[in-house]
Backbone as numpy.savetxt, mean C-alpha at the origin, in Angstrom:
# Nx Ny Nz CAx CAy CAz Cx Cy Cz
-17.75 29.04 -61.89 -17.71 30.36 -62.44 -18.43 31.37 -61.56
-19.51 30.87 -60.96 -20.27 31.78 -60.11 -19.44 32.18 -58.89
-18.62 31.24 -58.40 -17.79 31.54 -57.25 -16.73 32.56 -57.61
-16.20 32.48 -58.81 -15.18 33.42 -59.24 -15.77 34.83 -59.38
-17.02 34.90 -59.77 -17.66 36.20 -59.91 -17.91 36.85 -58.56
-18.12 36.08 -57.51 -18.42 36.62 -56.18 -17.14 36.94 -55.41
-16.05 36.95 -56.04 -14.74 37.25 -55.44 -14.43 36.33 -54.25
-14.63 35.05 -54.40 -14.30 34.06 -53.37 -12.88 33.60 -53.63
-12.07 33.73 -52.62 -10.66 33.36 -52.74 -10.48 31.96 -52.14
-10.13 31.01 -52.98 -9.96 29.63 -52.53 -8.79 29.48 -51.57
-7.79 30.30 -51.70 -6.64 30.26 -50.79 -7.07 30.62 -49.37
-7.94 31.63 -49.24 -8.44 32.02 -47.91 -9.28 30.90 -47.30
-10.10 30.27 -48.10 -10.94 29.16 -47.61 -10.05 28.01 -47.15
-9.03 27.71 -47.96 -8.13 26.62 -47.59 -7.38 26.98 -46.31
-6.90 28.21 -46.19 -6.19 28.64 -45.01 -7.09 28.57 -43.77
-8.33 29.02 -43.91 -9.28 28.97 -42.80 -9.58 27.52 -42.41
-9.68 26.62 -43.39 -9.91 25.20 -43.10 -8.72 24.61 -42.38
-7.51 25.00 -42.81 -6.30 24.52 -42.14 -6.24 25.01 -40.69
-6.56 26.29 -40.49 -6.56 26.86 -39.14 -7.61 26.15 -38.28
-8.78 25.91 -38.86 -9.84 25.23 -38.11 -9.40 23.81 -37.73
-8.75 23.12 -38.65 -8.26 21.77 -38.35 -7.19 21.81 -37.26
-6.29 22.80 -37.33 -5.27 22.94 -36.30 -5.89 23.22 -34.94
-6.92 24.08 -34.91 -7.59 24.38 -33.64 -8.25 23.12 -33.09
-8.91 22.34 -33.95 -9.53 21.10 -33.49 -8.48 20.14 -32.93
-7.35 20.03 -33.63 -6.28 19.16 -33.16 -5.72 19.65 -31.83
-5.58 20.96 -31.67 -5.08 21.51 -30.41 -6.06 21.25 -29.27
-7.34 21.40 -29.55 -8.35 21.11 -28.52 -8.30 19.64 -28.13
-8.20 18.75 -29.11 -8.10 17.32 -28.82 -6.83 17.02 -28.02
-5.74 17.68 -28.42 -4.47 17.48 -27.71 -4.58 17.97 -26.27
-5.18 19.13 -26.07 -5.36 19.65 -24.72 -6.25 18.73 -23.88
-7.30 18.21 -24.51 -8.17 17.26 -23.79 -7.40 16.00 -23.41
-6.56 15.52 -24.31 -5.77 14.33 -24.03 -4.77 14.61 -22.91
-4.13 15.78 -22.94 -3.18 16.14 -21.88 -3.88 16.22 -20.54
-5.07 16.84 -20.52 -5.84 16.93 -19.27 -6.19 15.53 -18.77
-6.59 14.66 -19.67 -6.93 13.28 -19.29 -5.71 12.56 -18.73
-4.56 12.73 -19.39 -3.34 12.07 -18.92 -2.89 12.63 -17.57
-3.06 13.93 -17.37 -2.72 14.51 -16.07 -3.62 13.94 -14.97
-4.90 13.76 -15.28 -5.83 13.17 -14.33 -5.42 11.73 -14.01
-5.07 10.98 -15.06 -4.62 9.60 -14.85 -3.34 9.57 -14.01
-2.44 10.52 -14.25 -1.20 10.59 -13.48 -1.52 10.88 -12.01
-2.45 11.79 -11.76 -2.86 12.10 -10.40 -3.46 10.87 -9.72
-4.30 10.15 -10.44 -4.89 8.93 -9.90 -3.81 7.89 -9.56
-2.82 7.76 -10.44 -1.74 6.81 -10.19 -0.93 7.23 -8.96
-0.67 8.53 -8.81 0.05 9.01 -7.63 -0.73 8.71 -6.36
-2.05 8.95 -6.41 -2.88 8.65 -5.25 -2.86 7.15 -4.93
-2.91 6.34 -5.97 -2.87 4.89 -5.76 -1.53 4.47 -5.14
-0.44 5.07 -5.61 0.88 4.76 -5.05 0.95 5.20 -3.60
0.41 6.38 -3.27 0.38 6.84 -1.88 -0.42 5.87 -1.01
-1.59 5.44 -1.49 -2.41 4.49 -0.71 -1.66 3.18 -0.52
-0.99 2.72 -1.58 -0.23 1.48 -1.47 0.91 1.61 -0.47
1.62 2.74 -0.52 2.71 2.98 0.43 2.20 3.04 1.86
1.05 3.70 2.06 0.46 3.77 3.40 0.08 2.37 3.88
-0.47 1.55 3.00 -0.84 0.19 3.37 0.40 -0.62 3.73
1.46 -0.47 2.94 2.70 -1.20 3.22 3.28 -0.76 4.56
3.29 0.55 4.82 3.80 1.04 6.10 2.97 0.51 7.27
1.65 0.49 7.09 0.78 -0.02 8.15 1.06 -1.51 8.40
1.21 -2.27 7.33 1.50 -3.70 7.48 2.86 -3.93 8.14
3.85 -3.10 7.79 5.17 -3.22 8.43 5.08 -2.89 9.91
4.30 -1.85 10.25 4.12 -1.51 11.66 3.42 -2.64 12.41
2.40 -3.21 11.78 1.70 -4.34 12.41 2.64 -5.52 12.61
3.49 -5.76 11.62 4.44 -6.88 11.74 5.42 -6.63 12.88
5.90 -5.37 13.00 6.80 -5.04 14.10 6.11 -5.21 15.44
4.84 -4.76 15.54 4.09 -4.91 16.79 3.88 -6.39 17.12
3.54 -7.18 16.09 3.35 -8.62 16.31 4.65 -9.27 16.76
5.75 -8.87 16.15 7.04 -9.45 16.52 7.37 -9.09 17.97
7.13 -7.83 18.33 7.38 -7.39 19.71 6.50 -8.16 20.67
5.21 -8.31 20.32 4.27 -9.04 21.16 4.70 -10.50 21.30
5.11 -11.10 20.19 5.55 -12.50 20.24 6.79 -12.65 21.12
7.71 -11.69 21.06 8.89 -11.76 21.91 8.50 -11.66 23.38
7.59 -10.72 23.69 7.13 -10.59 25.07 6.43 -11.86 25.54
5.59 -12.40 24.68 4.85 -13.63 25.01 5.83 -14.78 25.22
6.82 -14.87 24.35 7.83 -15.93 24.45 8.61 -15.80 25.76
9.00 -14.57 26.11 9.71 -14.35 27.37 8.83 -14.70 28.56
7.57 -14.36 28.49 6.63 -14.68 29.55 6.49 -16.20 29.70
6.39 -16.89 28.57 6.30 -18.35 28.61 7.57 -18.97 29.19
8.71 -18.44 28.79 9.98 -18.93 29.34 10.02 -18.76 30.86
9.57 -17.60 31.34 9.52 -17.37 32.78 8.59 -18.36 33.46
7.44 -18.63 32.85 6.49 -19.58 33.44 7.05 -20.99 33.44
7.74 -21.35 32.37 8.35 -22.69 32.30 9.42 -22.83 33.38
10.24 -21.79 33.56 11.27 -21.83 34.61 10.64 -21.96 35.99
9.60 -21.19 36.24 8.91 -21.29 37.54 8.30 -22.67 37.74
7.72 -23.22 36.68 7.11 -24.55 36.78 8.18 -25.61 37.06
9.33 -25.49 36.43 10.42 -26.44 36.69 10.84 -26.38 38.16
10.96 -25.17 38.69 11.37 -25.02 40.10 10.32 -25.64 41.02
9.06 -25.35 40.77 7.99 -25.90 41.60 7.97 -27.42 41.51
8.11 -27.96 40.30 8.10 -29.43 40.15 9.32 -30.06 40.83
10.48 -29.41 40.75 11.66 -29.94 41.44 11.43 -29.94 42.94
10.83 -28.88 43.46 10.54 -28.79 44.89 9.54 -29.87 45.30
8.47 -30.03 44.53 7.45 -31.05 44.85 8.06 -32.44 44.74
8.89 -32.68 43.74 9.54 -33.97 43.57 10.44 -34.27 44.77
11.17 -33.25 45.22 12.05 -33.44 46.39 11.22 -33.76 47.64
10.14 -33.06 47.84 9.27 -33.33 48.99 8.68 -34.73 48.88
8.31 -35.13 47.68 7.74 -36.47 47.45 8.77 -37.54 47.79
10.02 -37.32 47.38 11.08 -38.30 47.70 11.28 -38.38 49.21
11.35 -37.22 49.87 11.52 -37.22 51.33 10.32 -37.87 52.02
9.12 -37.55 51.58 7.91 -38.14 52.16 7.91 -39.66 51.98
8.28 -40.12 50.78 8.32 -41.57 50.52 9.40 -42.23 51.38
10.54 -41.60 51.54 11.62 -42.17 52.35 11.18 -42.30 53.82
10.57 -41.27 54.35 10.15 -41.32 55.77 8.99 -42.25 55.98
8.12 -42.38 54.97 6.96 -43.28 55.11 7.41 -44.75 55.00
8.48 -45.01 54.26 8.93 -46.38 54.12 9.64 -46.86 55.38
10.06 -46.04 56.28 10.75 -46.43 57.51 9.81 -46.82 58.55
C-alpha cells in the first residue's frame, strides 16, 4: 500500500528490469563474440604456421631429393671410373704374369 501511495508504477519497474536484463545479455553476447573472434584469429595463425611448416618440410624434401640425386650420380661416376681403373690394372697384371712366366 505504501508503494501505491508513492506513485510507483510496477510496469515501469518491470520494463526497466527487462531492459537491464537485455543489456546484460547483449554485453555477454558481445563478450562471447569478441572471444570467438580472438579464437578464430588464433586458429588462423595456427593454420598459417602449420602451412609454413609444411612448405618448409616440402622444400627440405625437394632439396634432399636433389642432393641424393647428385650424390647418386657422383657415386655412379666414381664406380664407372673404378671399373675402368680395375680393368686396366687387371689387364696389366695379366700381361705382367704372361711375360714373367716365359
